[in-house]
Coordinates of C-alpha atoms in Angstrom, one line a residue:
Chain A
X316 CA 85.7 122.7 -13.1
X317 CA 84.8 121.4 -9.6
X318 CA 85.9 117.8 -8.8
X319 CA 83.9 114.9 -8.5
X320 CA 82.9 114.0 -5.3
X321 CA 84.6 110.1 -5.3
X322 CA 88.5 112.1 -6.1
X323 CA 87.6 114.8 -3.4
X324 CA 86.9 112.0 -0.9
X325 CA 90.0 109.9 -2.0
X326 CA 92.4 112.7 -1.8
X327 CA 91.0 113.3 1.9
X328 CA 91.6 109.4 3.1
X329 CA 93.3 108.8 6.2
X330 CA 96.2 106.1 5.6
X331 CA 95.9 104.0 8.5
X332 CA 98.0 101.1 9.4
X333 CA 97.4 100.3 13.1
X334 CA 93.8 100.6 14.5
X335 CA 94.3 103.1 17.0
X336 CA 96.6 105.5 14.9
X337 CA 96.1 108.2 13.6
X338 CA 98.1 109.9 10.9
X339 CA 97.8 113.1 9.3
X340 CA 96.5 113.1 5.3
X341 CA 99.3 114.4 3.1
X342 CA 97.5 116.8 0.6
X343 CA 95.1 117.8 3.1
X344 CA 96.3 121.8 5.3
X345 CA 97.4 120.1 9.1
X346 CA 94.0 122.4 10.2
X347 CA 92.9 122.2 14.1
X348 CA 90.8 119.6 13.8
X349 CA 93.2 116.9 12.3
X350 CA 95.3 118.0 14.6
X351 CA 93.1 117.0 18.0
X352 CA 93.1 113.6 15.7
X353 CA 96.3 112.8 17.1
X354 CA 96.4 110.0 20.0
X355 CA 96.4 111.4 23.3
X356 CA 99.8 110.0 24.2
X357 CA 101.1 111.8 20.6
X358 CA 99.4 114.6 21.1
X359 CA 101.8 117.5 23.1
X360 CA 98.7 119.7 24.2
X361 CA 97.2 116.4 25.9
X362 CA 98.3 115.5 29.3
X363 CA 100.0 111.8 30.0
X364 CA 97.2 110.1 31.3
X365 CA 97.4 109.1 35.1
X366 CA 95.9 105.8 36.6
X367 CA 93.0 107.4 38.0
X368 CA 89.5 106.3 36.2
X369 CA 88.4 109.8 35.8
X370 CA 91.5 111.1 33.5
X371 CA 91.5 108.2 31.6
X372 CA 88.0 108.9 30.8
X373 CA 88.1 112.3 30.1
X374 CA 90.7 111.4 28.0
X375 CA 88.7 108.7 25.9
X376 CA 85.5 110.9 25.9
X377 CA 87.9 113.9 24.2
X378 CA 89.5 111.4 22.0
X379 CA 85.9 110.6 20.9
X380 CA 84.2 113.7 20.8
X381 CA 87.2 115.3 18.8
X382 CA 86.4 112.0 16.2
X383 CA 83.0 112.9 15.8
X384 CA 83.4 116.3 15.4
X385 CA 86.2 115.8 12.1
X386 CA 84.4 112.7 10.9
X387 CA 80.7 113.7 11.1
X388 CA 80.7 116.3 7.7
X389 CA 77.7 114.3 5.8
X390 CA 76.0 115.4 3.0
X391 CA 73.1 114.0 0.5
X392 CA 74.2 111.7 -1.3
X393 CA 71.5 109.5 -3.7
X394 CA 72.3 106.0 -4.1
X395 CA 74.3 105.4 -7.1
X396 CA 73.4 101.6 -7.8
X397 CA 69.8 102.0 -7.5
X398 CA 67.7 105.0 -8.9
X399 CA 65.7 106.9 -6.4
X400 CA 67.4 105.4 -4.2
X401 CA 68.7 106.9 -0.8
X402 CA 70.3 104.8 1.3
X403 CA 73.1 105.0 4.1
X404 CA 76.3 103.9 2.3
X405 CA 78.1 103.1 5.9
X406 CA 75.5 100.2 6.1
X407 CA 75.7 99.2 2.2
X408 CA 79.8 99.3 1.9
X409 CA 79.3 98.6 -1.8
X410 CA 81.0 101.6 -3.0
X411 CA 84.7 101.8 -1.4
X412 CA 85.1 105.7 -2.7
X413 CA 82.8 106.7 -0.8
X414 CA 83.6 105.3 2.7
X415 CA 86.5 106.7 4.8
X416 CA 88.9 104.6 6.3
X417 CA 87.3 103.6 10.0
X418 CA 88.5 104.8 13.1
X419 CA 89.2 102.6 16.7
X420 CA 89.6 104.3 19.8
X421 CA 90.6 102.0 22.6
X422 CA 90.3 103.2 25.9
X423 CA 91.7 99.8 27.0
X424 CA 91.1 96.0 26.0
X425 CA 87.4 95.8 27.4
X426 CA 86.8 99.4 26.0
X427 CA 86.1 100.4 22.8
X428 CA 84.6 102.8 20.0
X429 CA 84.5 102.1 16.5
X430 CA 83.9 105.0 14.0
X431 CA 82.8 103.9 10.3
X432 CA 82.1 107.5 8.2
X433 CA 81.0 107.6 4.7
X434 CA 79.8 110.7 2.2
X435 CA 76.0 110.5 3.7
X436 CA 76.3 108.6 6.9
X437 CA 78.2 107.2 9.9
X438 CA 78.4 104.5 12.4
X439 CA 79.2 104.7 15.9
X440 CA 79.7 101.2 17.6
X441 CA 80.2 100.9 21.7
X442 CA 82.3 98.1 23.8
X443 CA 81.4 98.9 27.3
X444 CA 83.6 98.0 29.9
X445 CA 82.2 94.4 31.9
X446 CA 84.4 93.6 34.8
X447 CA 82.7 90.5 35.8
X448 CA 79.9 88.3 35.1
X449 CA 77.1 90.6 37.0
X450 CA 78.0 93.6 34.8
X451 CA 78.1 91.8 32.2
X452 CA 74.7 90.6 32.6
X453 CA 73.7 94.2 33.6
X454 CA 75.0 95.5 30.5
X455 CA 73.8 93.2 28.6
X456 CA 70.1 93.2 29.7
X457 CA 70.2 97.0 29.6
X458 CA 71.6 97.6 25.8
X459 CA 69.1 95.4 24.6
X460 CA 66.5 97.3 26.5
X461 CA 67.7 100.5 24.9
X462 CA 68.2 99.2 21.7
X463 CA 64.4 97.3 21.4
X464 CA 63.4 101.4 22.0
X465 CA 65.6 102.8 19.5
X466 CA 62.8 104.2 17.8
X467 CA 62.7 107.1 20.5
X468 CA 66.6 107.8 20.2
X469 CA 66.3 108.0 16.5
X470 CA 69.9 107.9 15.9
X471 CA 70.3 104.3 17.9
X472 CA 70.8 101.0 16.0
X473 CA 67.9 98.4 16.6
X474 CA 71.0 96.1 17.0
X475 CA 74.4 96.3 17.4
X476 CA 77.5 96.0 15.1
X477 CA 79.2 92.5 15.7
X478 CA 81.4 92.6 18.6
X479 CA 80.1 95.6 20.3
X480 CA 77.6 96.3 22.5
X481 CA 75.7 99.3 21.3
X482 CA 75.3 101.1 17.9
X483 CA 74.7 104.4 16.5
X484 CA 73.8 105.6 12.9
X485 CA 73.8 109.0 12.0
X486 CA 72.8 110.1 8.5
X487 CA 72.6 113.2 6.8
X488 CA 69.1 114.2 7.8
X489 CA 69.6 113.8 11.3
X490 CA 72.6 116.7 10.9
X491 CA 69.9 118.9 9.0
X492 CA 67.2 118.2 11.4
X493 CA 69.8 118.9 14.5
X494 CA 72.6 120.6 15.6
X495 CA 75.6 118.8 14.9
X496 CA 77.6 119.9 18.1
X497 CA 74.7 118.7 20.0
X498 CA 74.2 115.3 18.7
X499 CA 78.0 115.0 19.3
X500 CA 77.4 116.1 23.1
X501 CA 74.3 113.8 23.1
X502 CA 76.2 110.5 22.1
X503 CA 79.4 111.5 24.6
X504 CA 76.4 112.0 27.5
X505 CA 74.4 108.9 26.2
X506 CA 78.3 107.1 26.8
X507 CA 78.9 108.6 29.8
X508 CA 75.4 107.8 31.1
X509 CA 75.5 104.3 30.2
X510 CA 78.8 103.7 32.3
X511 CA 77.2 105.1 35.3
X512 CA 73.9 103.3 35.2
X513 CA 75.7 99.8 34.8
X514 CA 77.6 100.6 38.0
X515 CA 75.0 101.9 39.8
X516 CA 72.9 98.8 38.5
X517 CA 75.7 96.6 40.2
X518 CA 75.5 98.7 43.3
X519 CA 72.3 98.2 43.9
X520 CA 71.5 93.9 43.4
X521 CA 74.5 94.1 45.9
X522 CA 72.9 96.5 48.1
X523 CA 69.8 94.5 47.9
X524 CA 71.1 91.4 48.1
X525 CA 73.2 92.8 51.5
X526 CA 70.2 93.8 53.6
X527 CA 67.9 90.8 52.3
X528 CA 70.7 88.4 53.5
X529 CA 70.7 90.5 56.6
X530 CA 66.9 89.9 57.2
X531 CA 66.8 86.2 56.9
X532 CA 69.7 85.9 59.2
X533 CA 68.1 88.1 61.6
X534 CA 65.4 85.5 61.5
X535 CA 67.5 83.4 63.4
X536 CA 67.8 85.7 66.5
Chain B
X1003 CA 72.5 119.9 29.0
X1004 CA 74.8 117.2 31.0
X1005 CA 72.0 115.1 32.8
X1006 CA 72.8 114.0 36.3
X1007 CA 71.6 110.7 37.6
X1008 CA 68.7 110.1 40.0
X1009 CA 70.0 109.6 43.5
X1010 CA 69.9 106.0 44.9
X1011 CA 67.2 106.1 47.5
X1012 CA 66.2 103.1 48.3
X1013 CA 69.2 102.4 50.8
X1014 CA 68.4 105.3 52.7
X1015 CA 64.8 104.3 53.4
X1016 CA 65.9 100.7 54.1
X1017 CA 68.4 102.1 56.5
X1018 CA 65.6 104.0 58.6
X1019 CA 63.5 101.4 58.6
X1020 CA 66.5 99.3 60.5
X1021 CA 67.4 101.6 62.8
X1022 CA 63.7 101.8 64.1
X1023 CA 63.2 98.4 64.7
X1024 CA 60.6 98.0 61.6
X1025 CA 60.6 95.3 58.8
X1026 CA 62.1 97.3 55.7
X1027 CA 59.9 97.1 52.7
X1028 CA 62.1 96.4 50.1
X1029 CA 60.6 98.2 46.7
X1030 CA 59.6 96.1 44.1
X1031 CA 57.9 93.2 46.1
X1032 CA 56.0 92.9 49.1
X1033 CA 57.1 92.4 52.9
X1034 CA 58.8 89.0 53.9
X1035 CA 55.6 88.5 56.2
X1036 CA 55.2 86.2 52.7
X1037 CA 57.5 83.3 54.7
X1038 CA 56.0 83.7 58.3
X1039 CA 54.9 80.3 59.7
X1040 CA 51.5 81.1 60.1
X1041 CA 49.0 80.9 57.2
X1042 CA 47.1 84.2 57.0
X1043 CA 44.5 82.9 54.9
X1044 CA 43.2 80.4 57.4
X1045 CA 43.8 82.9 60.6
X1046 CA 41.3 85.0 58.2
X1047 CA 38.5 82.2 57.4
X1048 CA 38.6 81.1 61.3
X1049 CA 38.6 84.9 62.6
X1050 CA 35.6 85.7 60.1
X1051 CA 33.8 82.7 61.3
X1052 CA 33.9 83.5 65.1
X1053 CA 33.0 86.9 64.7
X1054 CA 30.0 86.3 62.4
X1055 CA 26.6 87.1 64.7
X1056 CA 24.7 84.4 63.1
X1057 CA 25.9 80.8 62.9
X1058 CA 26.5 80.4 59.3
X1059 CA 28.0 77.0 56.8
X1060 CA 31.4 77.7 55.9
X1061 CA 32.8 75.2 53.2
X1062 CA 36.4 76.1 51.6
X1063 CA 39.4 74.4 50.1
X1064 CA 42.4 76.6 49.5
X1065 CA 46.3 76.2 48.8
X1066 CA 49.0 77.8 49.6
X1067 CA 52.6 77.4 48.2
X1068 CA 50.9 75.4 45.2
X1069 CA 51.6 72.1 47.2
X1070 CA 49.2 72.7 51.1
X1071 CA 46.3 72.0 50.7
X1072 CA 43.4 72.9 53.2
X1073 CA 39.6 72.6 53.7
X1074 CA 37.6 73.9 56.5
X1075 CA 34.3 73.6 57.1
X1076 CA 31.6 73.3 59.7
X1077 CA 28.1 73.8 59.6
X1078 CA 25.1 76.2 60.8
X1079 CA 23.9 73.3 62.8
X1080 CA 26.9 72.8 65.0
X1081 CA 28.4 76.1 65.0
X1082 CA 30.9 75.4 67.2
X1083 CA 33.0 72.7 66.0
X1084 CA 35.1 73.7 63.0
X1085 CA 36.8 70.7 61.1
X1086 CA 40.6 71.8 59.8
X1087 CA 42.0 69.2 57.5
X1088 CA 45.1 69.9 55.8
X1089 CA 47.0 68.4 53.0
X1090 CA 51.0 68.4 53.0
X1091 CA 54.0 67.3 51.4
X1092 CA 56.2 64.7 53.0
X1093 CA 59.8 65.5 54.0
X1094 CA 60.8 61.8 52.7
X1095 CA 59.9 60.1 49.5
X1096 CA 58.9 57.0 51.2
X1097 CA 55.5 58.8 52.9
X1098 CA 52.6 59.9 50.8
X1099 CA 50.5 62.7 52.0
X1100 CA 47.3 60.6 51.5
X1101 CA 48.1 57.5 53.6
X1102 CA 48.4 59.8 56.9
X1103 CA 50.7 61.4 59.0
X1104 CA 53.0 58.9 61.2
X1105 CA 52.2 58.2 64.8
X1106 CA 55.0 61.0 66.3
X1107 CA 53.6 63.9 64.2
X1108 CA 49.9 63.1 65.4
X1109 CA 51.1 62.8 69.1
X1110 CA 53.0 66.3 68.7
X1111 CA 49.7 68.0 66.8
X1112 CA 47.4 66.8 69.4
X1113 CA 50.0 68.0 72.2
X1114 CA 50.3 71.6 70.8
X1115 CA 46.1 71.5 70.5
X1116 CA 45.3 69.6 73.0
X1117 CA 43.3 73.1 74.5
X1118 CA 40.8 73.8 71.9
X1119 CA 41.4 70.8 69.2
X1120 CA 41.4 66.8 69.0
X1121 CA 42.4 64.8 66.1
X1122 CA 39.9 62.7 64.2
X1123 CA 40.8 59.4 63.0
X1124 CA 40.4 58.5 60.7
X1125 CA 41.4 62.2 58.4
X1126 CA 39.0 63.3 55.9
X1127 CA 39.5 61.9 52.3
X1128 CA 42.3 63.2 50.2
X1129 CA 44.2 65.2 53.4
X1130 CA 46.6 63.8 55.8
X1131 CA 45.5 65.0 59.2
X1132 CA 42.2 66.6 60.2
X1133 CA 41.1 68.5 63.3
X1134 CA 38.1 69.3 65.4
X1135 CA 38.6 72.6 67.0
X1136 CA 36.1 74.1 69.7
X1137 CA 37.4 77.6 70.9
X1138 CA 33.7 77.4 72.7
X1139 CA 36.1 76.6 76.1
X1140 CA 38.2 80.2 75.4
X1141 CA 36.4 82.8 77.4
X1142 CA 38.2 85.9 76.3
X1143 CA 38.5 86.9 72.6
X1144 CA 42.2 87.3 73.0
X1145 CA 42.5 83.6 73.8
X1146 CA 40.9 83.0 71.0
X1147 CA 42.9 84.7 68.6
X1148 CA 45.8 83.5 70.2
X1149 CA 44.5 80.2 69.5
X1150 CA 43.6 81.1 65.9
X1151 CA 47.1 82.0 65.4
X1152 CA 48.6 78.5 66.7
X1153 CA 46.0 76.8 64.0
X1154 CA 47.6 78.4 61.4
X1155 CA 50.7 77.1 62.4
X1156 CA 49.9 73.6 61.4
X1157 CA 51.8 73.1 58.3
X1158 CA 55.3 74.1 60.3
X1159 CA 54.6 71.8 63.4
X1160 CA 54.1 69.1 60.9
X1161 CA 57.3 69.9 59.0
X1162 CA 59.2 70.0 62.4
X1163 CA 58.2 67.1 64.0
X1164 CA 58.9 65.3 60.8
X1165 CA 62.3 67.2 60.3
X1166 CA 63.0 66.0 64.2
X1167 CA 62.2 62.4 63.4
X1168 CA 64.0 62.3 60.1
X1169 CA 67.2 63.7 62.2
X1170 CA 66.9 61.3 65.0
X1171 CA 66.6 58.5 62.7
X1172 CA 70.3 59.7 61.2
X1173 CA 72.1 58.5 64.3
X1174 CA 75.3 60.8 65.6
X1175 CA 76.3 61.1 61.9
X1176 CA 74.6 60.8 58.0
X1177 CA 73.4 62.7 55.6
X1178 CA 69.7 62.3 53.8
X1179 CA 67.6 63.6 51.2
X1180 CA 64.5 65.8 52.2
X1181 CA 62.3 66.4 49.1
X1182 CA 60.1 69.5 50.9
X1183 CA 59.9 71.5 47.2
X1184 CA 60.1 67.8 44.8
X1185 CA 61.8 70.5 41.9
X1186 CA 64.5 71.4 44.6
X1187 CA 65.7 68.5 46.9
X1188 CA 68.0 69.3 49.9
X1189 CA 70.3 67.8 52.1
X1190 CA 70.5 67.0 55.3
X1191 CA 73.6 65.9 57.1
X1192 CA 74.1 65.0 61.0
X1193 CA 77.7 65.4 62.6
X1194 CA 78.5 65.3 66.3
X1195 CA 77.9 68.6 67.7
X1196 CA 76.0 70.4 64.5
X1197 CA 73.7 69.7 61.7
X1198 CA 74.2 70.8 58.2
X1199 CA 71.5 72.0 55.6
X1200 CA 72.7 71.8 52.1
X1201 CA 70.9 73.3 49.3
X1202 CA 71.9 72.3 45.9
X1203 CA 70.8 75.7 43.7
X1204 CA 69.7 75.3 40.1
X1205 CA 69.0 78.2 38.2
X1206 CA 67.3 78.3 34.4
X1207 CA 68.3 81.7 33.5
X1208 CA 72.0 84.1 33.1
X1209 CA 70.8 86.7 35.4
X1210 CA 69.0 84.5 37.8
X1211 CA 72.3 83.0 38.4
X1212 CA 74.2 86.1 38.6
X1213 CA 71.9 87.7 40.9
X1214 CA 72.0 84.6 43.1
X1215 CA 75.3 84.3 43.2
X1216 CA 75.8 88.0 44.1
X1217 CA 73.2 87.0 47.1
X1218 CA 74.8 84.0 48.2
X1219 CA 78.3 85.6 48.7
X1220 CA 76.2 89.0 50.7
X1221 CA 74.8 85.5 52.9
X1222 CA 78.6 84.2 53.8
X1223 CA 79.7 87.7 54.4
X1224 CA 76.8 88.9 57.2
X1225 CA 77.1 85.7 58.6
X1226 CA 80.1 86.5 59.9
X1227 CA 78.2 89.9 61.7
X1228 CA 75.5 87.7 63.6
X1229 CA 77.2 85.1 65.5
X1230 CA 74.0 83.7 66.6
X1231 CA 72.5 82.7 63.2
X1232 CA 73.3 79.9 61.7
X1233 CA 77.0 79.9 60.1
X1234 CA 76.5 80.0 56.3
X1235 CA 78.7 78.6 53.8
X1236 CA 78.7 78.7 49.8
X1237 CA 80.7 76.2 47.2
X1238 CA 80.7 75.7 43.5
X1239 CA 81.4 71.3 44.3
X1240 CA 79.7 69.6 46.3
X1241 CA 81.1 69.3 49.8
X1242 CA 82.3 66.7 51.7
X1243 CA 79.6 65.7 53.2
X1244 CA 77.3 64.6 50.0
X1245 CA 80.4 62.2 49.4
X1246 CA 78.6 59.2 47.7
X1247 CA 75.1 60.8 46.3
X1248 CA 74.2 60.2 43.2
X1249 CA 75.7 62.5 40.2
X1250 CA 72.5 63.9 39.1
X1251 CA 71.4 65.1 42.8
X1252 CA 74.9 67.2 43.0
X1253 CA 74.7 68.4 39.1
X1254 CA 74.1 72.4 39.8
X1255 CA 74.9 75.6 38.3
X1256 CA 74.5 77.9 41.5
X1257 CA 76.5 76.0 43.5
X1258 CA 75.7 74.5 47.4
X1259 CA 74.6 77.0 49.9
X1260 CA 75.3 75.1 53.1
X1261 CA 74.1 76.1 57.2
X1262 CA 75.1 74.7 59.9
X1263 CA 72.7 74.5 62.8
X1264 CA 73.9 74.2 66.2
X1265 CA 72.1 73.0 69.5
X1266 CA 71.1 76.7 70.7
X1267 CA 69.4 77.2 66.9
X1268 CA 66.9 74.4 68.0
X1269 CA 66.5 74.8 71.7
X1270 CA 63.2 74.7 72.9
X1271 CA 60.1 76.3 70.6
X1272 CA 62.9 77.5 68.1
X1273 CA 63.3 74.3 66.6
X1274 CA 59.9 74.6 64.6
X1275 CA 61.2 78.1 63.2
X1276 CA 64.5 76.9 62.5
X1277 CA 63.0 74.2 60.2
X1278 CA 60.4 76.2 58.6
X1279 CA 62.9 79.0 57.6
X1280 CA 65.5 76.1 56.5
X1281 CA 62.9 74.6 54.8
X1282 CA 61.7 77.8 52.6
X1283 CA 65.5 79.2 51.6
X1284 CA 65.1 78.4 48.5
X1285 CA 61.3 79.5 47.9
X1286 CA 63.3 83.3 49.5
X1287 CA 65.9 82.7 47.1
X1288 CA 64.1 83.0 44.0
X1289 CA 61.2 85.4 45.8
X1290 CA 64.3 87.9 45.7
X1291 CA 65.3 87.1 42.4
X1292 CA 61.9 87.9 41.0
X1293 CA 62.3 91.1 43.4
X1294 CA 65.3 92.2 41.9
X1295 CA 64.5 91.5 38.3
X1296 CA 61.4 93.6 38.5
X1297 CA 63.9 96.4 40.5
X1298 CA 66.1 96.1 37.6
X1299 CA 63.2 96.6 35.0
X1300 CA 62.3 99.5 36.4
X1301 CA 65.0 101.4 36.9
X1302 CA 66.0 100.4 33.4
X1303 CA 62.9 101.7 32.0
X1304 CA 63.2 104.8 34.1
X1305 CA 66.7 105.7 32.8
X1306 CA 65.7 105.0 28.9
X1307 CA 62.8 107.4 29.6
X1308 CA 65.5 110.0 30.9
X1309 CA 67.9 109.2 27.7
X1310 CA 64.9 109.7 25.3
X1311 CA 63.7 113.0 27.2
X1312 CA 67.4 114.6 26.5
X1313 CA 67.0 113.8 23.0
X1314 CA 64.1 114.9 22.5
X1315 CA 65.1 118.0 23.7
X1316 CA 68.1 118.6 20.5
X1317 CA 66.8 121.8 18.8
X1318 CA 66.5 121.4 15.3
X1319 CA 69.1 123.2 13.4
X1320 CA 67.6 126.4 11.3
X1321 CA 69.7 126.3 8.0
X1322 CA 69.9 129.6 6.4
X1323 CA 73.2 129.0 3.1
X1324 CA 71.3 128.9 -0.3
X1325 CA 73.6 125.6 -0.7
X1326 CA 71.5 123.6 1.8
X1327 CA 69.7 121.1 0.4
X1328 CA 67.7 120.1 3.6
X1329 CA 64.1 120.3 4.3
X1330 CA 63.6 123.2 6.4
X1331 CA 64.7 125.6 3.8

């Protein structure tokens, strides 16, 4: 007979004991998706990272996206404490068989993605990088912007996990409703975007702030 | 689809604007014609009456920087005496603006006038100085809107010749306390060979700070470009200078924004200009704070806009295994 759901899910748990590793399940095949689960510094198809910005985040994009794409296999799942009841079980945590172990990618100390999965739903939270008290105002202002408007994003968190900046929530009827691959490729953009509009936010008050200094010198003259 | 960012424009239009001589317009607040000297509503009311074919009463009271206070008014009978009276704050706690202007600000008012304007003693209730001005003895309109524009000047020739005083009184060295704004007290402090302006910032909000403090460090590094303005310096204590003021005048969280003005910034007719710029930096200061707020809000709300568009855009997934249990099917 087929398995209950709650022994399938425990026989596919990820033993973690450090954050950011990641080991390989032991009854579960090695398949080619686990694999890409491997740290990029463990992993022998990955180049070493080099200091430049760009390969470090390629690096933590791929490390991401390859996440998302092993972690994000949800499926209906009614609520088993109240009847008629269907709620996300990555928000409720009340029932530990059906939650996976969580996931942390670190890109580095101010960078940082956390990935909660249950059977029905699963939570991606954002630390974006802040290098000093402007961006960090920047990034602040502009999360909370996008988060009071989550309603258009659907898949956004009206606020964010403790100790991150941004939060997704995917649930099962989002992956009916969309593609899978493409929600994946929507949060990596929505990342990516984020970055560069902090930095180009930054650019510009000191852009402004350089030509109106300018003009009230010029005053003088 | 990878979305690519909307290109930063603004610099490019700011940087044409420069290199043909004209006043940039900075987008997301009006042109810095907002801190000339001259008050625009008053060259308007004056320029209306002159021009009007019939002699007509003209009766208003108006403010301007929600402390100046003017009235001007003259009537169909005597068309052509116009009686300016104007309301101002004092530089110095100890003068009020209703007991009168002192004797070396009425002398230098009825010097810069003396063509078209005398000074009626004693000033209308309620206002510290008021005029009588006949432009009848101006021929040619251009004199007269020449004239015009020297009226409008009023509030910085008072503020100058009461900065001048305030600095004499100093002696070759001292600091004092000049209460222009009474929410934003400044200092000023006299050493041989310069004077100092030291502005105390106080900021209520996160951003407003880090916005001005992004500012203030631009300031110190152009400085350096334009040898001839004013040397610009910024601090997080107080300096030197305020050495024995009392602790809540030097409690800030923007820091001290300090200029030091030298003999060729007050030569001559500069001196006026110098002291009205000096004496609005902190009025610019949070002018472009509000700017770049309202910059900020809209480029934000353009971007989540962009964001929303992309997902918007996810085609739904068309699920075609008997086993799917989602809604489509």
């Amino acid at each position: 007979s087929r398995p209950p759901p709650a022994s399938r899910l425990r026989r596919r748990r990820l033993p973690l004991s450090l954050p950011h590793e990641l080991r390989q399940p032991a009854a579960t095949p090695r398949s080619r998706s686990t694999r890409s689960l491997l740290s990029p510094s463990a992993d022998p198809r990955v180049r070493r990272p080099s200091v430049a910005m760009a390969n470090t985040l390629r690096l933590y994009l791929t490390c991401i996206r390859n996440t998302l794409e092993a972690a994000m296999c949800l499926q209906n799942f009614p609520c088993q404490e109240v009847e008629r009841h269907n709620k996300p079980e990555v928000e409720l945590k009340t029932s530990s068989e059906l939650l996976l172990n969580p996931v942390l990618i670190c890109r580095n100390e101010a960078e940082k993605c956390l990935v909660e999965t249950s059977i029905n739903s699963i939570r991606i939270s954002l630390k974006v990088k802040q290098a000093d008290e402007l961006e960090n105002i920047l990034a602040k202002k502009f999360l909370r912007f996008l988060s009071m408007r989550a309603e258009a994003f659907q898949v956004l968190r009206r606020k964010p996990v403790q100790g991150y900046d941004i939060s997704f929530l995917i649930t099962n009827y989002h992956c009916e409703d969309m593609h899978k691959h493409k929600l994946i490729d929507f949060i990596v953009q929505f990342m990516e975007d984020i970055d560069k509009e902090i930095s180009e936010l930054k650019l510009s008050v000191n852009t402004r702030g350089r030509l109106v200094a300018t003009e009230f010198l010029k005053q003088f003259i | 689809a990878k979305t690519t960012p909307e290109p930063l424009r603004f610099p490019t239009i700011i940087t044409r604007a420069i290199i043909k001589g004209r006043r940039p317009w900075i987008p997301g607040g009006e042109t810095m014609a907002f801190f000339n000297g001259g008050s625009r509503a008053l060259v308007e009311i004056l320029t209306r009456f002159q021009s009007a074919e019939r002699p007509m009463p003209v009766d208003h009271t108006f403010f301007e920087f929600g402390s100046v206070r003017y009235h001007v008014q003259a009537s169909a009978s005597d068309p052509e005496n116009v009686y300016l009276s104007i309301s101002t704050p004092s530089l110095s706690h100890e003068a009020s603006p209703s007991t009168g202007l002192p004797e070396f600000t009425l002398q230098e008012a009825t010097k810069m006038y003396h063509k078209f304007a005398e000074v009626v003693e004693p000033s209308k209730e309620g206002y510290a100085l008021t005029l009588k001005l006949n432009f009848s003895g101006l021929a040619r309109p251009k004199d007269r809107a020449r004239a015009v524009r020297q009226v409008s000047l009023l509030q910085s020739v008072i503020l100058g010749s009461q900065l001048k005083h305030l600095l004499g009184s100093l002696g070759s060295s001292g600091a004092t306390k000049l209460v222009y704004n009474h929410r934003d007290p400044f200092f000023v402090s006299r050493t041989p060979g310069k004077i100092s302006a030291i502005f105390p910032m106080r900021f209520r909000d996160d951003t407003d700070l880090a916005v001005a403090t992004s500012f203030f460090q631009e300031l110190q590094d152009a400085g350096s470009s334009y040898a001839r303005a004013p040397r610009c310096s910024w601090s997080a204590i107080p300096p030197p200078e305020l050495r024995g003021e009392p602790v809540h005048h030097l409690t800030t969280n923007g820091g001290f924004v300090s200029f030091d003005i030298f003999e060729r910034h007050v030569k001559r007719k500069r001196a006026a200009k110098t002291a009205w710029i000096l004496l609005n930096f902190q009025a610019y200061v949070k002018y472009h704070i509000k700017c770049t707020r309202n910059y900020i809000q809209s480029r934000m709300r353009k971007r989540q806009e962009t964001l929303a568009e992309v997902r918007t855009s996810l085609p739904p997934s068309l699920c075609q295994s008997k086993k799917c249990t989602c809604k489509n099917q």
